[in-house]
């Protein structure tokens, strides 16, 4: 088999209606429009052609080529094959800088190992909010959890996005966002919130999230896997004025059933306090 047959090929992308003439949404300028190109790269579509960019973003061919050239010159895109573009080496460089300079990651690397060791057969995640999704920043614990008579691999690698409205790690962030931001999210994503069981209207959503804040933690059982449970607490900024992320323990449902969720949350809250204290 030839090497070309083994190389990944750009996934086909369905055309999208061209963007209407006029200014970019929310007053965004040409820089914001150019950076939209980076949003198109995913695990499913690691390679893209200029035609793909036109179809998805509604740009003219000259604009698409100009944006791609600028991103390539900056190292944010690269051309591994003729006519195909991928994320560039500058992103790898930025990832290294984040690993050695990100305050949340640095705090997590110092606190999470001992926290994970407190409960055998469990994993502890540190997550943060990015746009309308939650990203895993750091994890400690085994690669797999023994539960339900099987070994369950936990696919929560650094940088993996989680849905904002589902799961303990996400709800522990969402519930502690400023009210005006939660309201704005509701207006934009009402159907998604309802589908996630947060409530069909604003009153129901507000009541559900207020209940989470009163409890001080989120606990879920069998949410993404029927053999697993999770307990999560918010990580606040050093002055307590805003939520910086969440700290979550994932464990076997059988182990969770024999413990008090509030006690599990209390240990996580201690760890979250240590992380907060280390933030600048």
CSV table of C-alpha atoms in Angstrom, one decimal:
chain,number,residue,atom,x,y,z
A,1,UNK,CA,0.0,0.0,0.0
A,2,UNK,CA,1.4,3.4,-0.9
A,3,UNK,CA,2.1,6.1,1.7
A,4,UNK,CA,-0.5,8.3,0.1
A,5,UNK,CA,-3.2,5.7,0.9
A,6,UNK,CA,-2.2,5.9,4.5
A,7,UNK,CA,-2.3,9.7,4.8
A,8,UNK,CA,-5.4,11.3,6.3
A,9,UNK,CA,-7.6,13.0,3.7
A,10,UNK,CA,-9.8,16.1,4.3
A,11,UNK,CA,-13.3,15.2,5.4
A,12,UNK,CA,-16.1,16.5,3.1
A,13,UNK,CA,-17.9,19.4,4.6
A,14,UNK,CA,-21.4,20.3,3.7
A,15,UNK,CA,-21.8,23.7,2.1
A,16,UNK,CA,-23.2,26.5,4.2
A,17,UNK,CA,-25.2,29.5,2.9
A,18,UNK,CA,-22.8,32.3,2.1
A,19,UNK,CA,-22.5,35.0,4.7
A,20,UNK,CA,-24.7,38.0,4.1
A,21,UNK,CA,-22.9,41.2,3.0
A,22,UNK,CA,-22.1,43.7,5.7
A,23,UNK,CA,-20.1,43.7,9.0
A,24,UNK,CA,-19.2,40.5,10.8
A,25,UNK,CA,-21.4,39.4,13.6
A,26,UNK,CA,-21.1,41.2,17.0
A,27,UNK,CA,-19.0,43.9,15.3
A,28,UNK,CA,-16.1,41.5,14.8
A,29,UNK,CA,-13.4,42.8,12.4
A,30,UNK,CA,-11.3,41.0,9.8
A,31,UNK,CA,-9.0,39.6,12.5
A,32,UNK,CA,-12.0,37.8,14.2
A,33,UNK,CA,-13.2,36.6,10.8
A,34,UNK,CA,-9.8,35.2,10.0
A,35,UNK,CA,-9.5,33.4,13.3
A,36,UNK,CA,-12.9,31.7,12.6
A,37,UNK,CA,-10.8,29.5,10.2
A,38,UNK,CA,-9.2,27.8,13.2
A,39,UNK,CA,-12.5,26.8,14.6
A,40,UNK,CA,-13.1,24.6,11.6
A,41,UNK,CA,-10.3,22.2,12.6
A,42,UNK,CA,-11.5,19.2,14.7
A,43,UNK,CA,-10.5,15.7,15.4
A,44,UNK,CA,-12.9,14.7,12.6
A,45,UNK,CA,-11.6,17.3,10.1
A,46,UNK,CA,-7.9,17.7,10.8
A,47,UNK,CA,-7.2,18.7,7.1
A,48,UNK,CA,-9.1,21.3,5.2
A,49,UNK,CA,-9.0,22.9,1.7
A,50,UNK,CA,-9.7,26.5,0.8
A,51,UNK,CA,-12.9,25.4,-0.8
A,52,UNK,CA,-14.0,23.9,2.5
A,53,UNK,CA,-13.4,27.3,4.2
A,54,UNK,CA,-15.5,29.1,1.6
A,55,UNK,CA,-18.3,26.6,1.9
A,56,UNK,CA,-18.4,26.8,5.7
A,57,UNK,CA,-17.7,30.5,6.3
A,58,UNK,CA,-19.1,32.1,3.2
A,59,UNK,CA,-15.8,33.9,2.2
A,60,UNK,CA,-14.8,34.8,-1.3
A,61,UNK,CA,-12.0,32.7,-2.7
A,62,UNK,CA,-9.6,35.7,-2.6
A,63,UNK,CA,-10.5,36.3,1.1
A,64,UNK,CA,-10.1,32.7,2.0
A,65,UNK,CA,-6.7,32.5,0.4
A,66,UNK,CA,-5.6,35.7,2.0
A,67,UNK,CA,-6.6,34.5,5.5
A,68,UNK,CA,-4.9,31.1,5.0
A,69,UNK,CA,-1.7,32.7,3.8
A,70,UNK,CA,-1.7,35.0,6.9
A,71,UNK,CA,-2.3,32.1,9.2
A,72,UNK,CA,0.4,30.1,7.6
A,73,UNK,CA,2.9,33.0,7.8
A,74,UNK,CA,2.1,33.1,11.6
A,75,UNK,CA,2.7,29.4,12.0
A,76,UNK,CA,-1.0,28.8,13.0
A,77,UNK,CA,-1.6,26.8,9.9
A,78,UNK,CA,0.7,24.5,7.8
A,79,UNK,CA,0.4,22.9,4.4
A,80,UNK,CA,1.3,19.2,4.8
A,81,UNK,CA,0.1,18.4,1.3
A,82,UNK,CA,-0.7,20.3,-1.9
A,83,UNK,CA,-4.0,22.2,-1.4
A,84,UNK,CA,-4.5,20.9,2.1
A,85,UNK,CA,-4.1,22.8,5.4
A,86,UNK,CA,-3.6,21.6,9.0
A,87,UNK,CA,-3.0,23.3,12.3
A,88,UNK,CA,0.6,24.7,12.4
A,89,UNK,CA,3.6,24.4,14.7
A,90,UNK,CA,3.0,27.7,16.4
A,91,UNK,CA,0.1,26.0,18.3
A,92,UNK,CA,2.5,23.4,19.6
A,93,UNK,CA,4.8,26.2,20.8
A,94,UNK,CA,1.9,28.0,22.5
A,95,UNK,CA,0.8,24.7,24.2
A,96,UNK,CA,4.3,24.3,25.7
A,97,UNK,CA,4.1,27.9,27.0
A,98,UNK,CA,0.8,27.2,28.6
A,99,UNK,CA,2.1,24.1,30.3
A,100,UNK,CA,4.9,26.1,32.0
A,101,UNK,CA,3.0,29.3,32.6
A,102,UNK,CA,-0.8,28.7,33.0
A,103,UNK,CA,-1.6,29.5,36.7
A,104,UNK,CA,-4.5,27.0,36.8
A,105,UNK,CA,-2.5,24.2,35.4
A,106,UNK,CA,0.5,24.9,37.7
A,107,UNK,CA,-1.9,24.9,40.7
A,108,UNK,CA,-3.5,21.7,39.6
A,109,UNK,CA,-0.2,19.8,39.1
A,110,UNK,CA,0.7,20.7,42.7
A,111,UNK,CA,-2.6,19.8,44.3
A,112,UNK,CA,-4.2,17.0,42.3
A,113,UNK,CA,-1.8,14.1,42.9
A,114,UNK,CA,-2.4,13.8,46.7
A,115,UNK,CA,-6.1,14.5,46.2
A,116,UNK,CA,-6.5,11.7,43.7
A,117,UNK,CA,-4.6,9.3,46.0
A,118,UNK,CA,-7.1,9.8,48.8
A,119,UNK,CA,-9.7,7.6,47.1
A,120,UNK,CA,-8.3,4.5,45.3
A,121,UNK,CA,-9.8,3.6,41.9
A,122,UNK,CA,-10.8,7.2,41.2
A,123,UNK,CA,-9.6,10.0,38.9
A,124,UNK,CA,-9.6,13.8,39.6
A,125,UNK,CA,-10.1,16.3,36.9
A,126,UNK,CA,-9.4,20.0,36.8
A,127,UNK,CA,-11.5,21.8,34.2
A,128,UNK,CA,-12.0,25.4,33.0
A,129,UNK,CA,-14.5,27.3,30.9
A,130,UNK,CA,-13.8,28.2,27.3
A,131,UNK,CA,-16.5,29.9,25.3
A,132,UNK,CA,-19.5,27.7,25.6
A,133,UNK,CA,-17.7,24.5,26.5
A,134,UNK,CA,-15.6,23.1,29.4
A,135,UNK,CA,-12.1,21.9,28.8
A,136,UNK,CA,-10.0,19.4,30.9
A,137,UNK,CA,-6.9,21.3,32.0
A,138,UNK,CA,-5.2,18.5,34.1
A,139,UNK,CA,-6.0,15.0,35.4
A,140,UNK,CA,-4.6,12.7,38.0
A,141,UNK,CA,-5.4,9.0,38.7
A,142,UNK,CA,-5.5,5.7,36.8
A,143,UNK,CA,-6.1,5.6,33.0
A,144,UNK,CA,-9.0,3.3,33.7
A,145,UNK,CA,-11.4,2.7,36.6
A,146,UNK,CA,-12.5,-0.8,37.7
A,147,UNK,CA,-16.3,-0.7,37.7
A,148,UNK,CA,-19.2,-3.1,37.0
A,149,UNK,CA,-16.8,-6.0,36.5
A,150,UNK,CA,-14.9,-4.2,33.8
A,151,UNK,CA,-12.0,-1.8,33.2
A,152,UNK,CA,-13.5,1.5,32.0
A,153,UNK,CA,-11.1,3.9,30.3
A,154,UNK,CA,-11.7,7.5,31.2
A,155,UNK,CA,-11.4,9.6,28.0
A,156,UNK,CA,-10.8,13.0,29.7
A,157,UNK,CA,-7.5,14.1,28.2
A,158,UNK,CA,-6.2,17.7,28.5
A,159,UNK,CA,-7.9,19.9,26.0
A,160,UNK,CA,-10.9,17.6,25.5
A,161,UNK,CA,-14.1,19.6,25.4
A,162,UNK,CA,-17.1,18.7,27.5
A,163,UNK,CA,-20.7,19.9,27.0
A,164,UNK,CA,-21.4,23.0,29.1
A,165,UNK,CA,-24.9,21.9,30.3
A,166,UNK,CA,-24.2,18.3,31.1
A,167,UNK,CA,-22.1,16.5,33.7
A,168,UNK,CA,-20.8,17.4,37.1
A,169,UNK,CA,-17.6,19.1,36.0
A,170,UNK,CA,-19.6,21.5,33.7
A,171,UNK,CA,-22.5,22.2,36.1
A,172,UNK,CA,-20.1,23.1,38.9
A,173,UNK,CA,-18.8,25.9,36.6
A,174,UNK,CA,-22.1,26.9,35.1
A,175,UNK,CA,-23.9,27.4,38.4
A,176,UNK,CA,-21.2,29.8,39.7
A,177,UNK,CA,-21.1,32.0,36.6
A,178,UNK,CA,-22.5,35.6,37.0
A,179,UNK,CA,-26.3,35.7,36.7
A,180,UNK,CA,-26.1,38.0,33.6
A,181,UNK,CA,-23.9,35.5,31.8
A,182,UNK,CA,-26.1,32.6,32.7
A,183,UNK,CA,-29.1,34.6,31.4
A,184,UNK,CA,-27.2,35.3,28.2
A,185,UNK,CA,-26.4,31.6,27.7
A,186,UNK,CA,-30.1,30.8,28.3
A,187,UNK,CA,-31.2,33.2,25.6
A,188,UNK,CA,-28.8,31.7,23.2
A,189,UNK,CA,-29.0,28.0,24.1
A,190,UNK,CA,-32.5,27.5,25.6
A,191,UNK,CA,-33.1,24.3,23.7
A,192,UNK,CA,-29.8,22.8,24.7
A,193,UNK,CA,-30.4,23.6,28.4
A,194,UNK,CA,-33.9,22.1,28.2
A,195,UNK,CA,-32.5,18.9,26.5
A,196,UNK,CA,-29.9,18.6,29.3
A,197,UNK,CA,-32.7,18.7,31.9
A,198,UNK,CA,-31.9,22.1,33.4
A,199,UNK,CA,-35.4,23.4,32.8
A,200,UNK,CA,-37.7,24.4,30.0
A,201,UNK,CA,-37.9,28.1,31.0
A,202,UNK,CA,-35.7,30.7,32.7
A,203,UNK,CA,-37.4,30.3,36.1
A,204,UNK,CA,-36.7,26.6,36.1
A,205,UNK,CA,-33.1,27.0,35.0
A,206,UNK,CA,-32.4,29.7,37.6
A,207,UNK,CA,-34.0,27.5,40.3
A,208,UNK,CA,-32.0,24.4,39.4
A,209,UNK,CA,-28.7,26.3,39.4
A,210,UNK,CA,-29.5,28.1,42.6
A,211,UNK,CA,-30.1,24.7,44.2
A,212,UNK,CA,-26.6,23.6,43.1
A,213,UNK,CA,-25.0,26.7,44.6
A,214,UNK,CA,-26.8,26.0,47.9
A,215,UNK,CA,-25.5,22.5,48.0
A,216,UNK,CA,-22.0,23.7,47.1
A,217,UNK,CA,-21.3,20.7,44.8
A,218,UNK,CA,-22.7,18.6,42.0
A,219,UNK,CA,-23.1,14.8,42.1
A,220,UNK,CA,-24.1,12.6,39.2
A,221,UNK,CA,-24.5,8.9,39.0
A,222,UNK,CA,-24.6,7.0,35.7
A,223,UNK,CA,-24.8,10.2,33.7
A,224,UNK,CA,-22.3,9.3,30.9
A,225,UNK,CA,-21.6,5.7,31.9
A,226,UNK,CA,-24.0,3.6,34.1
A,227,UNK,CA,-21.0,2.2,36.0
A,228,UNK,CA,-19.5,5.6,37.0
A,229,UNK,CA,-20.3,8.5,39.3
A,230,UNK,CA,-18.9,12.0,39.7
A,231,UNK,CA,-18.7,14.7,42.3
A,232,UNK,CA,-17.6,18.2,41.4
A,233,UNK,CA,-17.0,21.5,43.2
A,234,UNK,CA,-16.2,25.0,41.8
A,235,UNK,CA,-12.7,26.4,41.9
A,236,UNK,CA,-12.9,30.1,42.6
A,237,UNK,CA,-10.4,32.8,41.9
A,238,UNK,CA,-8.1,33.7,44.7
A,239,UNK,CA,-10.3,36.6,45.9
A,240,UNK,CA,-13.5,34.5,45.4
A,241,UNK,CA,-15.0,36.9,43.0
A,242,UNK,CA,-15.4,34.5,40.1
A,243,UNK,CA,-15.3,30.9,39.1
A,244,UNK,CA,-12.0,29.8,37.6
A,245,UNK,CA,-12.9,26.1,36.9
A,246,UNK,CA,-14.1,23.0,38.6
A,247,UNK,CA,-12.5,20.0,40.5
A,248,UNK,CA,-14.2,16.6,39.8
A,249,UNK,CA,-13.7,13.1,41.2
A,250,UNK,CA,-14.8,10.3,38.9
A,251,UNK,CA,-15.2,6.9,40.6
A,252,UNK,CA,-17.0,3.5,40.3
A,253,UNK,CA,-20.7,3.8,41.0
A,254,UNK,CA,-20.4,0.8,43.4
A,255,UNK,CA,-17.7,2.7,45.5
A,256,UNK,CA,-19.8,5.9,45.3
A,257,UNK,CA,-22.9,4.2,46.6
A,258,UNK,CA,-21.2,3.3,49.9
A,259,UNK,CA,-20.1,6.9,50.6
A,260,UNK,CA,-21.7,10.2,51.6
A,261,UNK,CA,-21.6,12.6,48.6
A,262,UNK,CA,-21.2,15.6,50.9
A,263,UNK,CA,-18.1,14.1,52.5
A,264,UNK,CA,-16.6,13.4,49.1
A,265,UNK,CA,-17.4,17.0,48.1
A,266,UNK,CA,-15.8,18.3,51.3
A,267,UNK,CA,-12.5,16.7,50.4
A,268,UNK,CA,-12.7,18.2,46.9
A,269,UNK,CA,-13.5,21.6,48.4
A,270,UNK,CA,-10.3,21.5,50.4
A,271,UNK,CA,-8.4,20.7,47.2
A,272,UNK,CA,-10.2,23.5,45.4
A,273,UNK,CA,-9.2,25.9,48.2
A,274,UNK,CA,-5.6,24.9,47.7
A,275,UNK,CA,-5.8,25.5,44.0
A,276,UNK,CA,-7.5,28.9,44.5
A,277,UNK,CA,-4.8,29.9,47.0
A,278,UNK,CA,-2.1,29.2,44.3
A,279,UNK,CA,-3.7,31.3,41.6
A,280,UNK,CA,-2.2,34.8,41.0
